[in-house]
Tab-separated table of C-alpha atoms in Angstrom:
chain	number	residue	atom	x	y	z
A	196	MET	CA	4.213	-2.106	31.079
A	197	SER	CA	5.841	-2.761	27.872
A	198	SER	CA	4.976	-5.030	24.953
A	199	GLU	CA	7.884	-7.490	25.792
A	200	ASP	CA	5.786	-7.645	29.556
A	201	ASN	CA	2.995	-9.296	27.067
A	202	LEU	CA	1.335	-12.043	28.102
A	203	LEU	CA	0.402	-13.939	24.612
A	204	PRO	CA	2.326	-13.372	21.619
A	205	LEU	CA	0.655	-11.568	18.970
A	206	ILE	CA	-0.780	-14.943	17.285
A	207	ALA	CA	-2.105	-17.156	20.262
A	208	GLU	CA	-2.752	-20.362	19.953
A	209	PRO	CA	-6.193	-21.783	21.775
A	210	GLU	CA	-3.972	-23.731	24.512
A	211	GLU	CA	-1.712	-20.690	25.034
A	212	LEU	CA	-5.051	-18.912	25.514
A	213	ALA	CA	-6.468	-21.752	28.174
A	214	ALA	CA	-3.059	-21.724	30.073
A	215	VAL	CA	-3.777	-17.841	30.917
A	216	ILE	CA	-7.832	-17.420	30.164
A	217	ASP	CA	-8.167	-16.835	34.332
A	218	HIS	CA	-5.393	-13.939	34.012
A	219	GLU	CA	-6.826	-11.119	35.832
A	220	ASP	CA	-5.563	-8.535	32.708
A	221	ILE	CA	-6.425	-10.596	30.237
A	222	LEU	CA	-9.385	-9.431	28.339
A	223	ILE	CA	-11.299	-11.669	25.579
A	224	ILE	CA	-13.480	-9.969	22.898
A	225	ASP	CA	-15.344	-12.003	20.488
A	226	VAL	CA	-16.338	-9.453	17.948
A	227	PRO	CA	-18.451	-11.846	15.698
A	228	LEU	CA	-19.855	-11.156	11.670
A	229	LYS	CA	-22.591	-12.976	13.417
A	230	ALA	CA	-23.934	-12.154	16.928
A	231	ASP	CA	-25.803	-15.237	17.119
A	232	SER	CA	-22.589	-17.199	17.124
A	233	TYR	CA	-21.428	-15.361	19.981
A	234	THR	CA	-25.028	-16.436	21.854
A	235	SER	CA	-24.434	-20.171	20.698
A	236	GLY	CA	-20.865	-20.519	22.082
A	237	HIS	CA	-18.115	-18.640	22.979
A	238	VAL	CA	-14.855	-18.657	24.971
A	239	PRO	CA	-15.628	-18.548	28.166
A	240	GLY	CA	-15.518	-14.713	29.844
A	241	ALA	CA	-15.320	-13.340	26.327
A	242	ILE	CA	-17.213	-10.340	25.859
A	243	PHE	CA	-19.066	-9.523	22.878
A	244	LEU	CA	-18.820	-6.446	20.842
A	245	ASP	CA	-20.854	-4.890	17.718
A	246	HIS	CA	-17.872	-4.526	14.988
A	247	ASN	CA	-20.106	-1.802	13.953
A	248	ARG	CA	-18.690	-0.220	17.005
A	249	LEU	CA	-15.404	-0.389	15.225
A	250	LEU	CA	-16.512	2.084	11.893
A	251	LYS	CA	-17.209	5.763	11.762
A	252	GLY	CA	-21.054	4.919	11.115
A	253	SER	CA	-21.720	8.383	9.340
A	254	GLY	CA	-21.183	10.475	6.521
A	255	ASP	CA	-19.753	9.853	2.599
A	256	VAL	CA	-17.614	7.202	4.467
A	257	PRO	CA	-19.008	5.423	6.904
A	258	ASN	CA	-16.219	2.114	7.336
A	259	ASP	CA	-13.966	4.956	8.195
A	260	VAL	CA	-12.363	5.334	12.180
A	261	PRO	CA	-14.360	6.676	14.678
A	262	ASP	CA	-13.235	10.096	16.156
A	263	VAL	CA	-11.410	9.922	19.591
A	264	GLU	CA	-14.231	10.647	21.205
A	265	ALA	CA	-16.021	7.643	20.336
A	266	LEU	CA	-13.215	5.633	20.702
A	267	SER	CA	-12.833	6.894	24.019
A	268	ALA	CA	-16.188	5.751	24.638
A	269	LEU	CA	-15.759	2.437	23.253
A	270	PHE	CA	-12.418	1.793	25.365
A	271	SER	CA	-13.977	3.097	28.416
A	272	SER	CA	-16.936	0.462	27.924
A	273	LEU	CA	-15.054	-2.802	27.586
A	274	GLY	CA	-13.292	-2.132	30.279
A	275	LEU	CA	-9.439	-1.444	28.379
A	276	THR	CA	-7.044	-0.128	30.672
A	277	ARG	CA	-3.178	0.251	29.849
A	278	ASP	CA	-2.302	-3.546	31.387
A	279	THR	CA	-4.930	-5.001	29.423
A	280	HIS	CA	-4.179	-7.298	27.033
A	281	VAL	CA	-6.925	-8.322	24.640
A	282	VAL	CA	-7.045	-11.080	23.064
A	283	ALA	CA	-9.477	-10.385	19.816
A	284	TYR	CA	-11.191	-13.044	17.898
A	285	ASP	CA	-14.272	-13.710	15.584
A	286	ASP	CA	-15.852	-16.285	13.756
A	287	GLU	CA	-14.713	-15.880	10.442
A	288	GLY	CA	-10.950	-16.130	10.565
A	289	GLY	CA	-9.628	-13.020	11.720
A	290	GLY	CA	-11.523	-9.973	9.744
A	291	TRP	CA	-13.462	-8.163	12.368
A	292	ALA	CA	-10.605	-9.186	15.240
A	293	GLY	CA	-8.091	-7.674	12.963
A	294	ARG	CA	-10.134	-4.048	12.600
A	295	LEU	CA	-10.023	-4.215	16.308
A	296	LEU	CA	-6.143	-4.938	17.030
A	297	TRP	CA	-5.595	-2.534	13.560
A	298	THR	CA	-7.861	0.307	15.842
A	299	LEU	CA	-5.574	-0.491	19.025
A	300	GLU	CA	-2.447	-0.067	17.519
A	301	LEU	CA	-4.156	2.953	16.267
A	302	ILE	CA	-4.273	4.347	19.598
A	303	GLY	CA	-0.783	2.968	21.094
A	304	HIS	CA	-2.430	0.093	22.807
A	305	SER	CA	0.595	-2.579	22.008
A	306	ARG	CA	-0.324	-5.162	24.511
A	307	TYR	CA	-3.044	-7.362	22.305
A	308	SER	CA	-3.022	-10.993	20.432
A	309	TYR	CA	-5.259	-12.556	17.820
A	310	LEU	CA	-6.741	-16.390	18.987
A	311	ASN	CA	-5.704	-18.009	15.792
A	312	GLY	CA	-8.490	-19.521	14.214
A	313	GLY	CA	-10.926	-17.767	16.819
A	314	ILE	CA	-13.721	-19.608	17.620
A	315	HIS	CA	-12.991	-22.412	14.832
A	316	ALA	CA	-9.878	-23.519	16.599
A	317	TRP	CA	-10.971	-23.193	20.022
A	318	CYS	CA	-14.138	-25.484	19.477
A	319	ALA	CA	-11.694	-27.983	17.019
A	320	GLU	CA	-9.227	-27.972	20.251
A	321	ALA	CA	-11.737	-29.300	22.334
A	322	LEU	CA	-11.877	-26.818	24.884
A	323	PRO	CA	-14.637	-25.133	26.519
A	324	VAL	CA	-17.478	-22.943	25.344
A	325	SER	CA	-20.036	-20.618	27.200
A	326	THR	CA	-23.508	-19.897	26.292
A	327	GLU	CA	-23.987	-17.115	28.960
A	328	GLU	CA	-23.218	-13.634	28.659
A	329	HIS	CA	-20.019	-12.095	30.235
A	330	LEU	CA	-20.635	-8.193	30.669
A	331	PRO	CA	-17.666	-6.111	31.288
A	332	THR	CA	-16.430	-3.812	34.278
A	333	PRO	CA	-16.596	-0.221	32.610
A	334	ARG	CA	-13.403	1.858	33.314
A	335	GLU	CA	-12.540	5.325	32.137
A	336	TYR	CA	-10.068	5.156	29.177
A	337	GLN	CA	-8.607	8.091	27.282
A	338	ALA	CA	-8.043	7.581	23.325
A	339	THR	CA	-5.671	9.326	21.735
A	340	ILE	CA	-4.070	8.688	17.762
A	341	ARG	CA	-0.334	7.455	19.217
A	342	HIS	CA	0.579	5.120	16.078
A	343	PRO	CA	-0.768	7.362	12.716
A	344	GLU	CA	1.581	5.798	11.101
A	345	VAL	CA	-0.618	2.356	10.586
A	346	LEU	CA	-3.699	4.522	8.599
A	347	ILE	CA	-2.893	5.842	5.249
A	348	GLU	CA	-5.887	8.378	4.369
A	349	ARG	CA	-6.512	8.586	0.222
A	350	GLY	CA	-4.513	11.788	-0.678
A	351	GLU	CA	-1.802	10.234	0.866
A	352	LEU	CA	-2.262	7.148	-1.136
A	353	ILE	CA	-2.467	9.190	-3.985
A	354	ASP	CA	0.913	10.848	-3.591
A	355	LYS	CA	2.539	7.489	-3.089
A	356	LEU	CA	1.341	5.726	-6.159
A	357	GLY	CA	4.068	4.660	-8.227
A	358	SER	CA	7.015	5.246	-5.695
A	359	ASP	CA	9.560	2.706	-5.150
A	360	ASP	CA	9.230	0.257	-2.103
A	361	PHE	CA	5.472	1.164	-1.809
A	362	ALA	CA	2.888	-1.479	-2.501
A	363	ILE	CA	-0.786	-1.848	-2.369
A	364	TRP	CA	-2.248	-5.360	-0.674
A	365	ASP	CA	-6.144	-5.593	-1.776
A	366	ALA	CA	-7.510	-8.286	-0.542
A	367	ARG	CA	-10.891	-8.693	-2.234
A	368	SER	CA	-11.821	-10.896	-4.052
A	369	GLY	CA	-10.229	-11.432	-7.930
A	370	ASP	CA	-13.460	-10.627	-9.644
A	371	GLU	CA	-13.973	-7.246	-7.384
A	372	PHE	CA	-10.077	-6.498	-8.136
A	373	ALA	CA	-10.546	-7.188	-11.629
A	374	GLY	CA	-14.072	-4.537	-12.007
A	375	LYS	CA	-16.331	-7.482	-12.645
A	376	LYS	CA	-18.015	-7.149	-9.507
A	377	GLY	CA	-19.085	-4.375	-6.550
A	378	ASN	CA	-21.877	-1.973	-5.668
A	379	ASN	CA	-19.719	0.896	-6.243
A	380	LYS	CA	-19.706	3.823	-8.236
A	381	HIS	CA	-16.534	2.654	-10.181
A	382	LEU	CA	-15.387	-0.608	-10.463
A	383	GLY	CA	-11.747	-1.695	-10.209
A	384	HIS	CA	-8.638	-1.168	-8.371
A	385	ILE	CA	-5.968	1.268	-7.095
A	386	PRO	CA	-3.425	1.058	-9.941
A	387	GLY	CA	-0.231	-0.469	-8.889
A	388	ALA	CA	-2.204	-3.024	-6.577
A	389	VAL	CA	-1.994	-6.803	-6.447
A	390	ASN	CA	-4.262	-8.797	-5.295
A	391	MET	CA	-4.585	-11.682	-2.340
A	392	GLU	CA	-8.006	-12.645	-1.434
A	393	TRP	CA	-7.945	-12.171	2.124
A	394	THR	CA	-9.068	-16.041	2.882
A	395	ASP	CA	-6.194	-17.179	0.804
A	396	ALA	CA	-4.091	-16.516	3.800
A	397	MET	CA	-6.147	-18.802	5.667
A	398	ASP	CA	-5.482	-22.355	6.123
A	399	ARG	CA	-9.103	-23.942	5.621
A	400	GLU	CA	-7.746	-27.092	6.630
A	401	HIS	CA	-6.714	-26.082	10.269
A	402	SER	CA	-9.701	-24.408	11.378
A	403	LEU	CA	-8.854	-20.512	9.493
A	404	ARG	CA	-5.853	-20.436	11.438
A	405	ILE	CA	-3.364	-18.420	9.525
A	406	ARG	CA	-1.213	-20.364	6.817
A	407	ASP	CA	2.321	-21.581	7.308
A	408	TYR	CA	4.220	-18.448	7.224
A	409	ALA	CA	6.782	-19.633	4.547
A	410	GLU	CA	4.331	-20.403	2.268
A	411	LEU	CA	2.641	-16.941	2.482
A	412	PHE	CA	6.164	-14.895	2.445
A	413	THR	CA	6.866	-17.059	-0.961
A	414	GLU	CA	3.445	-15.981	-2.230
A	415	LEU	CA	3.304	-12.475	-1.221
A	416	GLY	CA	7.281	-12.368	-2.247
A	417	ALA	CA	5.787	-13.066	-5.986
A	418	LYS	CA	3.141	-10.357	-6.442
A	419	GLY	CA	5.836	-7.786	-4.557
A	420	LEU	CA	5.087	-7.429	-1.230
A	421	THR	CA	7.860	-8.014	1.174
A	422	PRO	CA	8.921	-7.246	4.414
A	423	GLU	CA	11.383	-4.359	3.761
A	424	MET	CA	8.624	-2.230	1.630
A	425	GLU	CA	5.864	0.041	2.538
A	426	VAL	CA	2.770	-1.998	2.348
A	427	VAL	CA	-0.749	-0.528	2.211
A	428	THR	CA	-3.257	-2.914	2.715
A	429	HIS	CA	-7.379	-2.519	2.172
A	430	CYS	CA	-11.042	-3.965	0.555
A	431	GLN	CA	-13.969	-2.781	0.675
A	432	SER	CA	-14.011	-1.158	4.022
A	433	HIS	CA	-11.489	-2.417	5.579
A	434	HIS	CA	-13.119	-5.559	7.352
A	435	ARG	CA	-11.198	-7.912	5.452
A	436	SER	CA	-8.523	-5.953	5.239
A	437	GLY	CA	-8.607	-5.976	9.273
A	438	PHE	CA	-6.761	-9.647	8.538
A	439	THR	CA	-4.388	-8.706	5.941
A	440	TRP	CA	-2.708	-6.084	7.928
A	441	LEU	CA	-2.294	-8.427	10.864
A	442	VAL	CA	-1.096	-11.070	8.612
A	443	GLY	CA	1.787	-9.014	7.184
A	444	LYS	CA	2.509	-7.759	11.210
A	445	ALA	CA	2.734	-11.197	11.801
A	446	LEU	CA	4.694	-12.069	9.238
A	447	GLY	CA	7.415	-8.748	10.275
A	448	PHE	CA	6.135	-6.877	7.849
A	449	SER	CA	7.136	-3.819	10.214
A	450	LYS	CA	5.542	-0.620	7.812
A	451	ILE	CA	2.544	-2.406	6.694
A	452	ARG	CA	-0.471	0.362	7.176
A	453	ALA	CA	-4.080	0.108	6.428
A	454	TYR	CA	-6.053	2.463	4.335
A	455	ALA	CA	-9.682	2.695	6.380
A	456	GLY	CA	-11.922	4.222	3.449
A	457	SER	CA	-10.932	1.476	1.473
A	458	TRP	CA	-12.941	0.784	-1.743
A	459	LYS	CA	-15.844	2.266	-0.331
A	460	GLU	CA	-14.094	5.473	-0.507
A	461	TRP	CA	-12.108	4.719	-3.539
A	462	GLY	CA	-14.503	3.787	-6.413
A	463	ASN	CA	-17.542	6.527	-5.148
A	464	ARG	CA	-15.302	9.382	-6.142
A	465	ASP	CA	-14.828	10.992	-9.609
A	466	ASP	CA	-11.666	12.364	-8.511
A	467	THR	CA	-9.316	8.750	-7.502
A	468	PRO	CA	-7.471	6.842	-10.712
A	469	ILE	CA	-8.572	3.382	-11.266
A	470	GLU	CA	-7.502	0.217	-12.966
A	471	LYS	CA	-9.199	-2.897	-14.456
């Protein structure tokens, strides 16, 4: 099936998911920051995914992308097929859910949605929750990197610094961006980057849904981030920037990419340029 056959829009509201929740091709994945949030109450039929499985988990950059063998094993264990429409959500407003959807985009699986606001929005609409573990039916899934353009690696990023129509969205806190806070060898930010903390794109008065698109357009545009630009987003480990990548995609930023190495890689090297 093509992306035009998707059962839900990219950003799905709770009532939209509720209307198709029993469809045979819907796979709901809960990727919580805290595992006990799944056991305390999740969307009925959702399966639990430990967010650490989205990370390489070893080496100097453990937050980097897993290899295709690990991705194949992951999505096989989740029961993914080419017809599966994945609906991802979490308990924190979209960080780990965004990282999962970015990974699906990387491997060319375009049938996916984000449950806007995650479990907070679902519960705010008084929709039913379950405390029973729902186990996936494993299937054979062979992952390949079909859309490498959504990923940018350190070397290419360095080469593009200062280029026209290229921008970097740092999703970390203001103190991290300014070099006042952090656990890396070097603190600060990538030269030319602009800062909008990931939570600033969430509507705290509306169950952590993505904020009004027009407002976000205006604020991002004022920072020099516009849809026609090539925009790279990152944070410390491409967790928070999983959400900002998703926001950019929802806003129509067709060339938005993510630096999976993020500051975990950049800030621990001695050969990467840094500003404060």
